Short mmCIF file of C-alpha atoms in Angstrom, two decimals:
data_model
loop_
_atom_site.label_atom_id
_atom_site.label_comp_id
_atom_site.label_asym_id
_atom_site.label_seq_id
_atom_site.Cartn_x
_atom_site.Cartn_y
_atom_site.Cartn_z
CA UNK A 17 0.00 -0.09 -0.02
CA UNK A 18 1.53 3.31 -0.89
CA UNK A 19 1.28 6.40 1.50
CA UNK A 20 -2.22 8.19 2.43
CA UNK A 21 -0.51 11.73 2.04
CA UNK A 22 2.51 12.49 -0.10
CA UNK A 23 3.66 15.85 -0.21
CA UNK A 24 6.34 16.39 -3.35
CA UNK A 25 8.67 19.45 -3.58
CA UNK A 26 5.54 21.49 -2.40
CA UNK A 27 6.86 25.46 -2.29
CA UNK A 28 4.38 28.40 -1.44
CA UNK A 29 5.14 32.04 -2.26
CA UNK A 30 3.15 35.01 -1.11
CA UNK A 31 4.54 37.78 -3.16
CA UNK A 32 8.05 37.47 -2.35
CA UNK A 33 8.01 35.80 0.86
CA UNK A 34 8.27 32.01 0.90
CA UNK A 35 6.38 30.88 3.36
CA UNK A 36 7.11 26.46 2.48
CA UNK A 37 10.08 25.67 0.32
CA UNK A 38 10.50 22.18 -1.24
CA UNK A 39 8.74 20.54 1.34
CA UNK A 40 8.80 16.75 0.90
CA UNK A 41 7.02 14.65 3.34
CA UNK A 42 5.28 11.26 3.41
CA UNK A 43 2.78 10.54 5.50
CA UNK A 44 1.50 6.16 5.54
CA UNK A 45 -1.70 5.45 6.74
CA UNK A 46 -1.93 4.43 10.54
CA UNK A 47 0.59 6.52 11.94
CA UNK A 48 0.45 9.85 13.93
CA UNK A 49 2.81 12.41 12.55
CA UNK A 50 3.77 15.47 14.51
CA UNK A 51 5.08 18.83 12.95
CA UNK A 52 6.88 20.76 15.15
CA UNK A 53 8.56 24.11 14.42
CA UNK A 54 9.09 27.78 15.58
CA UNK A 55 6.08 30.23 15.28
CA UNK A 56 6.07 31.08 11.40
CA UNK A 57 7.99 28.19 10.33
CA UNK A 58 5.03 27.26 8.01
CA UNK A 59 3.06 24.87 9.95
CA UNK A 60 -0.08 25.81 9.48
CA UNK A 61 0.70 26.87 5.88
CA UNK A 62 0.96 23.34 5.24
CA UNK A 63 -2.22 22.51 6.65
CA UNK A 64 -3.91 25.11 4.47
CA UNK A 65 -1.92 23.75 1.52
CA UNK A 66 -2.93 20.11 2.39
CA UNK A 67 -6.76 21.14 2.77
CA UNK A 68 -6.83 23.75 -0.37
CA UNK A 69 -7.15 26.79 0.99
CA UNK A 70 -3.92 27.48 -0.73
CA UNK A 71 -2.68 26.11 -3.97
CA UNK A 72 0.87 25.44 -3.74
CA UNK A 73 3.13 27.73 -6.05
CA UNK A 74 4.92 24.32 -6.97
CA UNK A 75 4.58 20.72 -6.40
CA UNK A 76 1.92 18.30 -6.19
CA UNK A 77 0.11 16.74 -2.80
CA UNK A 78 -1.03 13.43 -3.19
CA UNK A 79 -3.95 11.65 -1.09
CA UNK A 80 -4.56 8.14 -1.72
CA UNK A 81 -2.17 8.04 -4.45
CA UNK A 82 -4.29 10.93 -6.41
CA UNK A 83 -3.64 14.31 -6.92
CA UNK A 84 -5.15 16.57 -4.87
CA UNK A 85 -3.40 19.96 -4.83
CA UNK A 86 -5.61 22.42 -7.10
CA UNK A 87 -8.82 20.80 -5.96
CA UNK A 88 -11.39 23.00 -4.25
CA UNK A 89 -11.55 23.01 -0.43
CA UNK A 90 -15.14 21.31 -0.33
CA UNK A 91 -14.00 18.36 -2.44
CA UNK A 92 -10.94 17.59 -0.65
CA UNK A 93 -12.49 17.45 2.57
CA UNK A 94 -15.18 14.95 1.20
CA UNK A 95 -12.21 12.84 -0.41
CA UNK A 96 -11.70 12.06 3.59
CA UNK A 97 -9.51 14.75 5.04
CA UNK A 98 -10.69 16.83 8.18
CA UNK A 99 -9.26 19.27 10.10
CA UNK A 100 -9.41 21.45 13.06
CA UNK A 101 -7.81 25.10 13.41
CA UNK A 102 -5.46 26.81 15.74
CA UNK A 103 -8.21 28.85 17.04
CA UNK A 104 -11.47 27.12 17.35
CA UNK A 105 -13.58 27.68 14.34
CA UNK A 106 -16.73 25.76 15.08
CA UNK A 107 -19.74 27.51 13.75
CA UNK A 108 -21.12 29.11 17.04
CA UNK A 109 -24.52 30.31 15.42
CA UNK A 110 -25.43 26.63 15.16
CA UNK A 111 -26.42 24.10 17.53
CA UNK A 112 -23.75 21.55 18.85
CA UNK A 113 -25.68 18.94 16.90
CA UNK A 114 -25.77 21.11 13.97
CA UNK A 115 -21.88 21.31 14.14
CA UNK A 116 -21.47 17.66 13.77
CA UNK A 117 -24.32 16.95 11.24
CA UNK A 118 -23.20 19.51 8.66
CA UNK A 119 -19.97 17.82 8.18
CA UNK A 120 -21.82 14.52 7.92
CA UNK A 121 -24.58 15.75 5.65
CA UNK A 122 -22.51 16.92 3.21
CA UNK A 123 -21.53 13.42 2.21
CA UNK A 124 -25.13 12.77 1.60
CA UNK A 125 -26.10 12.70 -1.76
CA UNK A 126 -29.30 14.20 -3.11
CA UNK A 127 -30.09 17.04 -4.88
CA UNK A 128 -31.31 20.62 -3.68
CA UNK A 129 -34.84 19.42 -4.78
CA UNK A 130 -35.07 16.83 -2.57
CA UNK A 131 -33.80 18.48 0.12
CA UNK A 132 -36.44 21.33 -0.26
CA UNK A 133 -39.16 18.35 -0.79
CA UNK A 134 -38.38 16.61 2.04
CA UNK A 135 -39.18 13.27 0.15
CA UNK A 136 -38.01 9.57 0.12
CA UNK A 137 -34.40 9.04 0.82
CA UNK A 138 -34.02 12.30 2.42
CA UNK A 139 -36.43 11.46 5.18
CA UNK A 140 -34.36 8.51 5.84
CA UNK A 141 -31.13 9.99 5.66
CA UNK A 142 -32.24 12.70 7.85
CA UNK A 143 -33.05 10.28 10.69
CA UNK A 144 -29.69 8.33 10.05
CA UNK A 145 -27.66 11.52 10.12
CA UNK A 146 -28.89 12.52 13.60
CA UNK A 147 -28.75 9.20 14.72
CA UNK A 148 -24.88 9.07 13.79
CA UNK A 149 -24.46 12.59 14.76
CA UNK A 150 -25.42 11.89 18.12
CA UNK A 151 -23.59 8.84 18.46
CA UNK A 152 -20.53 10.70 17.98
CA UNK A 153 -21.52 13.33 19.99
CA UNK A 154 -21.90 10.74 22.90
CA UNK A 155 -18.47 9.37 22.07
CA UNK A 156 -16.86 12.97 23.21
CA UNK A 157 -19.14 13.77 25.99
CA UNK A 158 -21.27 15.93 24.18
CA UNK A 159 -24.54 14.55 23.95
CA UNK A 160 -26.25 16.37 26.72
CA UNK A 161 -25.45 19.59 24.97
CA UNK A 162 -26.74 18.77 21.52
CA UNK A 163 -29.42 21.16 21.07
CA UNK A 164 -27.80 24.53 22.55
CA UNK A 165 -25.80 27.11 20.32
CA UNK A 166 -22.10 25.71 20.30
CA UNK A 167 -21.25 29.37 21.45
CA UNK A 168 -22.71 28.16 24.70
CA UNK A 169 -19.96 25.33 25.18
CA UNK A 170 -16.72 25.69 27.32
CA UNK A 171 -13.29 26.20 25.75
CA UNK A 172 -12.50 22.70 26.30
CA UNK A 173 -15.80 21.11 24.75
CA UNK A 174 -15.62 23.63 21.98
CA UNK A 175 -12.19 21.94 21.25
CA UNK A 176 -13.62 18.75 21.48
CA UNK A 177 -16.96 19.43 19.14
CA UNK A 178 -14.47 20.33 16.63
CA UNK A 179 -12.84 17.54 16.45
CA UNK A 180 -15.98 15.71 16.45
CA UNK A 181 -16.95 18.03 13.43
CA UNK A 182 -13.98 16.98 11.68
CA UNK A 183 -14.64 13.22 12.48
CA UNK A 184 -18.20 13.76 11.02
CA UNK A 185 -16.36 13.60 7.69
CA UNK A 186 -15.39 9.72 8.10
CA UNK A 187 -11.87 10.97 7.21
CA UNK A 188 -8.98 8.57 6.86
CA UNK A 189 -6.83 11.54 7.69
CA UNK A 190 -7.12 14.27 10.32
CA UNK A 191 -5.34 17.48 10.81
CA UNK A 192 -4.87 18.82 14.11
CA UNK A 193 -3.90 22.42 14.34
CA UNK A 194 -2.41 22.77 18.01
CA UNK A 195 -5.15 20.74 19.73
CA UNK A 196 -3.63 21.72 23.28
CA UNK A 197 -3.73 25.40 22.95
CA UNK A 198 -4.64 27.21 25.99
CA UNK A 199 -4.43 24.23 27.92
CA UNK A 200 -1.99 23.45 30.86
CA UNK A 201 0.03 20.44 31.80
CA UNK A 202 -2.69 18.46 33.43
CA UNK A 203 -5.29 19.20 30.50
CA UNK A 204 -2.66 18.32 28.14
CA UNK A 205 -2.02 14.73 29.55
CA UNK A 206 -5.52 14.07 29.35
CA UNK A 207 -5.70 15.12 25.56
CA UNK A 208 -2.66 13.04 24.97
CA UNK A 209 -5.06 9.75 26.00
CA UNK A 210 -8.10 11.66 24.53
CA UNK A 211 -6.22 11.99 20.95
CA UNK A 212 -5.12 8.10 21.64
CA UNK A 213 -8.61 6.74 22.16
CA UNK A 214 -9.60 8.78 18.86
CA UNK A 215 -6.66 7.33 16.89
CA UNK A 216 -7.65 3.79 17.57
CA UNK A 217 -11.19 4.34 18.03
CA UNK A 218 -11.91 5.82 14.70
CA UNK A 219 -9.16 4.32 12.96
CA UNK A 220 -7.64 7.46 11.51
CA UNK A 221 -4.28 8.50 10.68
CA UNK A 222 -3.25 11.78 12.21
CA UNK A 223 -1.06 15.06 11.61
CA UNK A 224 -0.81 16.93 14.56
CA UNK A 225 0.93 20.37 14.69
CA UNK A 226 1.80 21.19 18.45
CA UNK A 227 4.03 23.07 20.78
CA UNK A 228 3.40 20.76 23.89
CA UNK A 229 6.80 18.62 23.44
CA UNK A 230 5.43 15.94 25.88
CA UNK A 231 2.49 15.42 23.96
CA UNK A 232 4.08 15.27 20.46
CA UNK A 233 6.61 13.33 21.97
CA UNK A 234 4.32 10.68 23.93
CA UNK A 235 1.97 10.57 20.98
CA UNK A 236 4.02 10.53 17.80
CA UNK A 237 5.09 8.06 15.36
CA UNK A 238 6.86 10.20 13.72
CA UNK A 239 8.06 13.80 13.50
CA UNK A 240 8.88 16.41 10.91
CA UNK A 241 10.82 19.76 12.04
CA UNK A 242 9.93 22.87 10.29
CA UNK A 243 11.76 26.07 10.19
CA UNK A 244 11.45 29.05 7.77
CA UNK A 245 9.34 26.61 5.51
CA UNK A 246 11.79 23.96 5.24
CA UNK A 247 12.24 20.49 6.43
CA UNK A 248 15.04 20.46 8.54
CA UNK A 249 14.84 17.33 10.15
CA UNK A 250 12.09 13.85 9.87
CA UNK A 251 12.21 11.07 12.20
CA UNK A 252 11.31 9.12 15.05
CA UNK A 253 10.58 10.90 18.40
CA UNK A 254 14.11 9.55 19.82
CA UNK A 255 15.72 10.45 16.42
CA UNK A 256 14.22 13.93 16.60
CA UNK A 257 15.67 14.43 20.18
CA UNK A 258 18.63 13.36 19.03
CA UNK A 259 19.02 15.85 15.92
CA UNK A 260 21.70 18.64 16.66
CA UNK A 261 19.86 20.85 14.52
CA UNK A 262 16.58 20.34 15.56
CA UNK A 263 17.94 21.25 19.18
CA UNK A 264 19.43 24.35 17.80
CA UNK A 265 16.69 25.70 15.68
CA UNK A 266 13.65 24.78 18.02
CA UNK A 267 14.07 22.42 20.90
CA UNK A 268 16.94 24.24 22.90
CA UNK A 269 16.37 24.72 26.28
CA UNK A 270 12.42 24.21 26.31
CA UNK A 271 12.23 20.60 26.84
CA UNK A 272 13.04 17.94 29.20
CA UNK B 256 -62.52 51.93 15.00
CA UNK B 257 -63.99 50.32 12.11
CA UNK B 258 -61.75 53.30 10.16
CA UNK B 259 -59.05 51.99 12.02
CA UNK B 260 -59.12 48.28 11.53
CA UNK B 261 -59.59 48.90 8.00
CA UNK B 262 -56.09 50.83 7.99
CA UNK B 263 -54.46 48.14 10.15
CA UNK B 264 -55.88 45.60 7.44
CA UNK B 265 -54.01 47.72 4.59
CA UNK B 266 -51.11 47.95 6.84
CA UNK B 267 -50.78 44.19 7.11
CA UNK B 268 -50.83 43.73 3.72
CA UNK B 269 -48.50 46.32 2.83
CA UNK B 270 -46.13 44.74 5.54
CA UNK B 271 -46.04 41.54 4.04
CA UNK B 272 -44.82 42.55 0.77
CA UNK B 273 -41.94 44.75 2.24
CA UNK B 274 -40.98 41.65 4.28
CA UNK B 275 -40.75 39.28 1.15
CA UNK B 276 -38.57 41.88 -0.40
CA UNK B 277 -36.61 42.72 2.42
CA UNK B 278 -36.28 38.64 2.65
CA UNK B 279 -34.17 39.00 -0.39
CA UNK B 280 -31.82 41.69 0.62
CA UNK B 281 -31.04 40.05 4.02
CA UNK B 282 -30.34 36.42 2.92
CA UNK B 283 -27.82 37.88 0.46
CA UNK B 284 -26.21 40.13 3.16
CA UNK B 285 -25.97 37.37 5.44
CA UNK B 286 -23.84 34.89 3.42
CA UNK B 287 -21.98 37.48 1.34
CA UNK B 288 -22.43 40.97 3.34
CA UNK B 289 -23.31 42.78 0.36
CA UNK B 290 -26.46 44.34 -0.41
CA UNK B 291 -28.14 43.41 -3.84
CA UNK B 292 -28.81 46.76 -5.26
CA UNK B 293 -30.45 44.81 -8.31
CA UNK B 294 -33.03 43.60 -5.89
CA UNK B 295 -35.41 46.22 -6.37
CA UNK B 296 -35.17 46.04 -10.48
CA UNK B 297 -35.85 42.22 -9.91
CA UNK B 298 -38.83 42.73 -7.73
CA UNK B 299 -40.18 45.30 -10.44
CA UNK B 300 -39.48 42.20 -13.27
CA UNK B 301 -41.57 39.96 -11.53
CA UNK B 302 -44.51 41.97 -11.83
CA UNK B 303 -43.66 42.56 -15.92
CA UNK B 304 -43.29 38.64 -15.99
CA UNK B 305 -46.26 38.34 -14.88
CA UNK B 306 -48.09 40.61 -17.20
CA UNK B 307 -46.25 38.97 -20.26
CA UNK B 308 -47.33 35.41 -18.81
CA UNK B 309 -50.83 36.42 -18.44
CA UNK B 310 -51.02 38.29 -21.84
CA UNK B 311 -49.34 35.96 -24.09
CA UNK B 312 -50.06 32.62 -22.48
CA UNK B 313 -52.74 31.02 -24.83
CA UNK B 314 -54.69 29.11 -21.50
CA UNK B 315 -55.67 31.36 -18.68
CA UNK B 316 -52.73 30.39 -16.32
CA UNK B 317 -54.21 29.73 -12.34
CA UNK B 318 -52.62 32.10 -9.89
CA UNK B 319 -50.55 29.28 -8.48
CA UNK B 320 -49.12 28.25 -11.19
CA UNK B 321 -48.39 31.96 -12.60
CA UNK B 322 -46.93 32.65 -9.08
CA UNK B 323 -44.34 29.66 -9.33
CA UNK B 324 -43.28 30.33 -12.87
CA UNK B 325 -42.54 33.92 -11.99
CA UNK B 326 -40.71 33.24 -8.82
CA UNK B 327 -38.31 30.73 -10.75
CA UNK B 328 -37.89 32.80 -13.53
CA UNK B 329 -36.94 35.48 -11.44
CA UNK B 330 -35.14 33.26 -8.88
CA UNK B 331 -33.11 31.75 -12.08
CA UNK B 332 -32.16 35.13 -13.34
CA UNK B 333 -31.00 36.24 -9.96
CA UNK B 334 -29.08 33.05 -9.86
CA UNK B 335 -27.53 34.13 -12.86
CA UNK B 336 -26.93 37.30 -12.15
CA UNK B 337 -24.93 36.09 -8.91
CA UNK B 338 -23.13 33.54 -11.56
CA UNK B 339 -21.85 36.33 -13.96
CA UNK B 340 -21.76 39.57 -12.22
CA UNK B 341 -21.04 38.90 -8.65
CA UNK B 342 -18.96 35.29 -8.20
CA UNK B 343 -15.93 36.90 -10.12
CA UNK B 344 -15.72 39.59 -7.57
CA UNK B 345 -16.43 37.77 -4.68
CA UNK B 346 -12.76 38.12 -3.33
CA UNK B 347 -12.99 41.90 -4.68
CA UNK B 348 -13.40 44.65 -2.16
CA UNK B 349 -17.22 44.91 -1.24
CA UNK B 350 -17.57 48.45 -2.67
CA UNK B 351 -16.99 46.67 -5.89
CA UNK B 352 -19.54 44.33 -5.81
CA UNK B 353 -21.90 46.93 -4.56
CA UNK B 354 -21.19 49.12 -7.51
CA UNK B 355 -21.82 45.90 -9.97
CA UNK B 356 -25.16 45.42 -8.15
CA UNK B 357 -26.15 48.97 -8.88
CA UNK B 358 -24.85 48.55 -12.43
CA UNK B 359 -27.05 45.46 -12.78
CA UNK B 360 -30.27 46.86 -11.35
CA UNK B 361 -29.91 49.88 -13.79
CA UNK B 362 -29.34 47.51 -16.82
CA UNK B 363 -32.22 45.58 -16.07
CA UNK B 364 -34.38 48.68 -15.22
CA UNK B 365 -33.53 50.13 -18.55
CA UNK B 366 -33.86 47.41 -20.34
CA UNK B 367 -37.44 47.51 -19.24
CA UNK B 368 -37.71 50.75 -19.98
CA UNK B 369 -36.91 50.66 -23.73
CA UNK B 370 -39.19 47.62 -24.15
CA UNK B 371 -42.00 49.25 -22.58
CA UNK B 372 -41.39 53.08 -21.98
CA UNK B 373 -45.03 53.44 -20.67
CA UNK B 374 -46.51 52.32 -17.44
CA UNK B 375 -48.62 49.48 -18.25
CA UNK B 376 -52.14 48.04 -16.61
CA UNK B 377 -51.76 45.00 -14.83
CA UNK B 378 -54.63 42.27 -16.44
CA UNK B 379 -56.75 40.88 -13.85
CA UNK B 380 -55.66 37.74 -12.51
CA UNK B 381 -58.39 36.51 -11.08
CA UNK B 382 -61.79 37.71 -9.95
CA UNK B 383 -61.44 40.03 -7.20
CA UNK B 384 -63.86 40.09 -4.64
CA UNK B 385 -64.66 42.28 -2.01
CA UNK B 386 -65.59 41.18 1.48
CA UNK B 387 -67.50 43.26 4.15
CA UNK B 388 -66.04 41.51 7.76
CA UNK B 389 -67.72 43.70 11.01
CA UNK B 390 -67.81 46.87 8.80
CA UNK B 391 -63.82 46.14 7.57
CA UNK B 392 -63.27 45.66 3.72
CA UNK B 393 -61.28 43.06 2.87
CA UNK B 394 -60.27 41.75 -0.96
CA UNK B 395 -59.69 38.42 -1.99
CA UNK B 396 -56.47 40.04 -3.25
CA UNK B 397 -55.16 41.28 0.31
CA UNK B 398 -56.16 37.90 1.82
CA UNK B 399 -53.93 36.42 -0.75
CA UNK B 400 -51.17 38.50 -0.45
CA UNK B 401 -51.57 38.05 3.14
CA UNK B 402 -52.16 33.95 2.89
CA UNK B 403 -48.96 34.01 0.15
CA UNK B 404 -46.47 35.45 1.64
CA UNK B 405 -47.25 33.83 5.09
CA UNK B 406 -47.08 30.64 3.70
CA UNK B 407 -43.50 31.55 1.70
CA UNK B 408 -42.23 32.96 4.98
CA UNK B 409 -43.19 29.91 6.97
CA UNK B 410 -41.40 27.64 4.21
CA UNK B 411 -38.46 29.77 4.28
CA UNK B 412 -38.14 29.91 8.15
CA UNK B 413 -38.53 26.00 7.89
CA UNK B 414 -36.05 25.80 5.49
CA UNK B 415 -33.77 27.64 6.78
CA UNK B 416 -34.20 26.24 10.49
CA UNK B 417 -34.67 22.65 9.59
CA UNK B 418 -33.20 21.61 6.15
CA UNK B 419 -29.84 20.70 5.44
CA UNK B 420 -29.60 23.65 2.67
CA UNK B 421 -30.62 25.87 5.94
CA UNK B 422 -27.62 24.55 7.99
CA UNK B 423 -25.06 24.83 5.59
CA UNK B 424 -26.61 28.34 4.76
CA UNK B 425 -26.06 29.46 8.21
CA UNK B 426 -22.83 27.68 8.59
CA UNK B 427 -21.38 30.07 5.09
CA UNK B 428 -23.23 33.10 7.00
CA UNK B 429 -21.17 32.66 10.23
CA UNK B 430 -17.84 31.48 8.67
CA UNK B 431 -17.63 31.32 4.99
CA UNK B 432 -13.97 30.26 4.85
CA UNK B 433 -14.22 27.18 7.36
CA UNK B 434 -17.10 25.67 5.79
CA UNK B 435 -15.70 24.49 2.89
CA UNK B 436 -13.75 22.27 4.96
CA UNK B 437 -16.79 20.25 6.55
CA UNK B 438 -17.47 19.38 2.79
CA UNK B 439 -19.82 22.53 2.00
CA UNK B 440 -20.04 23.83 -1.35
CA UNK B 441 -19.88 27.29 -0.59
CA UNK B 442 -20.93 28.39 -4.43
CA UNK B 443 -23.63 26.04 -4.65
CA UNK B 444 -25.18 27.61 -0.84
CA UNK B 445 -24.68 31.03 -2.43
CA UNK B 446 -26.33 29.97 -5.74
CA UNK B 447 -29.69 28.95 -4.22
CA UNK B 448 -29.60 31.87 -1.59
CA UNK B 449 -29.74 34.11 -4.46
CA UNK B 450 -32.30 31.78 -6.47
CA UNK B 451 -34.40 31.89 -2.92
CA UNK B 452 -34.16 35.59 -2.23
CA UNK B 453 -34.81 36.86 -5.36
CA UNK B 454 -37.55 34.24 -6.20
CA UNK B 455 -39.50 35.87 -3.10
CA UNK B 456 -38.62 39.18 -4.66
CA UNK B 457 -40.56 38.09 -7.74
CA UNK B 458 -43.39 36.69 -5.75
CA UNK B 459 -43.45 40.22 -4.36
CA UNK B 460 -43.29 41.72 -7.26
CA UNK B 461 -46.13 40.13 -8.94
CA UNK B 462 -48.17 40.31 -5.90
CA UNK B 463 -47.44 44.29 -5.65
CA UNK B 464 -48.50 44.31 -9.27
CA UNK B 465 -51.80 42.79 -8.58
CA UNK B 466 -52.42 45.11 -5.75
CA UNK B 467 -51.30 48.49 -7.22
CA UNK B 468 -52.19 47.20 -10.87
CA UNK B 469 -49.83 50.49 -13.17
CA UNK B 470 -46.69 48.92 -13.57
CA UNK B 471 -43.69 50.68 -14.79
CA UNK B 472 -40.10 50.20 -15.25
CA UNK B 473 -39.32 52.42 -12.66
CA UNK B 474 -41.59 50.90 -9.80
CA UNK B 475 -38.77 48.78 -8.38
CA UNK B 476 -36.68 51.48 -7.17
CA UNK B 477 -38.77 53.26 -4.59
CA UNK B 478 -40.31 50.03 -3.43
CA UNK B 479 -36.86 48.50 -3.16
CA UNK B 480 -35.19 51.35 -1.51
CA UNK B 481 -37.88 50.98 0.88
CA UNK B 482 -37.88 47.26 1.34
CA UNK B 483 -33.85 47.92 2.13
CA UNK B 484 -34.98 50.25 4.67
CA UNK B 485 -36.99 47.67 6.01
CA UNK B 486 -34.39 45.15 6.00
CA UNK B 487 -32.01 47.49 7.85
CA UNK B 488 -34.29 48.34 10.58
CA UNK B 489 -35.03 44.93 11.38
CA UNK B 490 -31.30 44.16 11.58
CA UNK B 491 -29.61 43.50 8.06
CA UNK B 492 -28.78 39.45 7.75
CA UNK B 493 -31.43 38.71 10.08
CA UNK B 494 -34.13 36.74 8.46
CA UNK B 495 -36.80 37.73 11.36
CA UNK B 496 -35.38 41.03 11.64
CA UNK B 497 -36.50 41.59 7.88
CA UNK B 498 -40.29 40.65 8.46
CA UNK B 499 -40.38 42.41 11.61
CA UNK B 500 -38.97 45.34 9.75
CA UNK B 501 -41.31 45.05 6.85
CA UNK B 502 -44.06 45.28 9.05
CA UNK B 503 -42.90 48.23 10.86
CA UNK B 504 -42.52 49.88 7.84
CA UNK B 505 -45.81 49.29 6.31
CA UNK B 506 -47.44 50.07 9.66
CA UNK B 507 -45.86 53.74 9.54
CA UNK B 508 -46.80 54.27 6.01
CA UNK B 509 -50.41 53.17 6.08
CA UNK B 510 -50.88 55.20 9.46
CA UNK B 511 -49.12 58.05 8.57
CA UNK B 512 -50.97 58.48 5.08
CA UNK B 513 -54.38 58.10 7.21
CA UNK B 514 -53.39 60.52 9.75
CA UNK B 515 -51.39 63.19 7.87
CA UNK B 516 -50.96 64.32 4.58
CA UNK B 517 -49.69 61.82 2.17
CA UNK B 518 -47.17 63.73 0.84
CA UNK B 519 -45.27 63.11 4.42
CA UNK B 520 -45.24 59.47 3.90
CA UNK B 521 -41.56 59.00 2.47
CA UNK B 522 -40.08 61.91 5.03
CA UNK B 523 -41.76 60.01 7.85
CA UNK B 524 -40.37 56.24 6.82
CA UNK B 525 -36.92 57.42 6.06
CA UNK B 526 -36.45 59.46 9.39
CA UNK B 527 -37.69 56.45 11.02
CA UNK B 528 -34.68 54.73 9.45
CA UNK B 529 -32.33 57.58 11.03
CA UNK B 530 -34.03 57.34 14.61
CA UNK B 531 -33.85 53.69 14.54
CA UNK B 532 -30.32 53.70 13.75
CA UNK B 533 -29.22 56.03 16.17
CA UNK B 534 -30.71 53.80 19.05
CA UNK B 535 -30.02 50.46 17.48
CA UNK B 536 -27.13 50.81 15.19
CA UNK B 537 -27.50 47.10 13.94
CA UNK B 538 -31.16 46.72 13.59
CA UNK B 539 -33.92 45.67 16.27
CA UNK B 540 -32.80 42.18 16.05
CA UNK B 541 -29.53 42.57 14.67
CA UNK B 542 -26.58 42.13 16.88
CA UNK B 543 -23.30 43.81 16.47
CA UNK B 544 -20.56 41.24 14.98
CA UNK B 545 -18.13 39.33 16.77
CA UNK B 546 -14.70 40.78 17.05
CA UNK B 547 -12.28 38.16 15.47
CA UNK B 548 -9.14 37.63 17.28
#
């Protein structure tokens, strides 16, 4: 089986600024892959490239062997790539249940007329959509809040909702942008267990951007280090920890 | 008392018409934060399409069929304008899109003017009858306007609150940049929004033309502006606000004409806009936008 995600010599320029240069990265199915690097290293840009928000200036991104770079974000999402954001971006004006349903429903195939008329296939699909979305909320301990507006959730619950929403796309690949942002040490270790559970329960390959080294080192099978848009190291957590370039550029005095 | 009740009936039917048109402004604003200034002219075209259909149809079309045809034609045209004129400017500064909308409106009204330079009489679509209910006169047409508008609004509300399209519409309105990452095709949602919003405007044009049966190419200007005011008073982007704004404006107009010289009518409605905006800058049901961090 070929890799799930292949990033081949991708470069992204914004005017004169080169946010990502000649990035190569291969993520096999089933692993958890960490991306670390200082602020401004291009980590989120990489996520935006994978999800189609940006089109690479050069290079190709393949998912399940098919080229996805250049496709519209909604198509890429439906191919099976879900993501969360550094600053939570749930639809706060929608209910908790609707947030999940919207991702679940976008995969259903029926025309606008059917959805206007509420006939046949639509009625059953709707029941199924609600049932499956509730299951997902149940798993995340959010089913009790299903009918309240998402803005009413606590910060931690909003984070969980955002992950649930991404999983409602039934993705094979889940991109998490700083899931531990704004969490203390205790919350972060709980999050580590939580993410491990998601990986096992939903059989999903994860790429996560994170600054909490403890989480990254504990959870990830492979790590890529970015600095100024370049991949400066690639390897297992042990290899990364021992890499002098990484220590110089990033880890330095900040971790264990 | 009967006089008051009579004016109330008039105010309600006018309020419903303003509300139907205001919905189109507010729906488009909700998803694109753009004012579709061609909306008033599409409203006018709704009346003319109805006139054309009645005049040239070989068989007498019943009212429901006419209404659906007018809504589909105007809605389709609204969708087409979005596709051809607004979509290429989606990422341009908002003012460019607004100017384009004004331009589209002028093209529509002037094309109509070149084909029909004079006002036209709207033919009678059905035999209008007048009922006397406890001393208050109400016509079949008024009942129809109220009934049809009410049905369309309830339908729209259900569509937005309950349907898959409605959820996606609200998601796009909240955050159009992250919605595609949930698999939502933003273009499709925006096209449907225009189709529905301008379709409602077309329906309002037809009903308005039936109620005030002299139609002209310029009729969309003033009514369009007023419906826009109604949308802003209610809180633009807010569906229920548009309906509320329509009613407030309809009521104020009818009662100012009933009690004051009729030339004061527009002075009073525009003053009302100013006063409401001073105290409620986002409209009655509108909320200040969240500051993004």
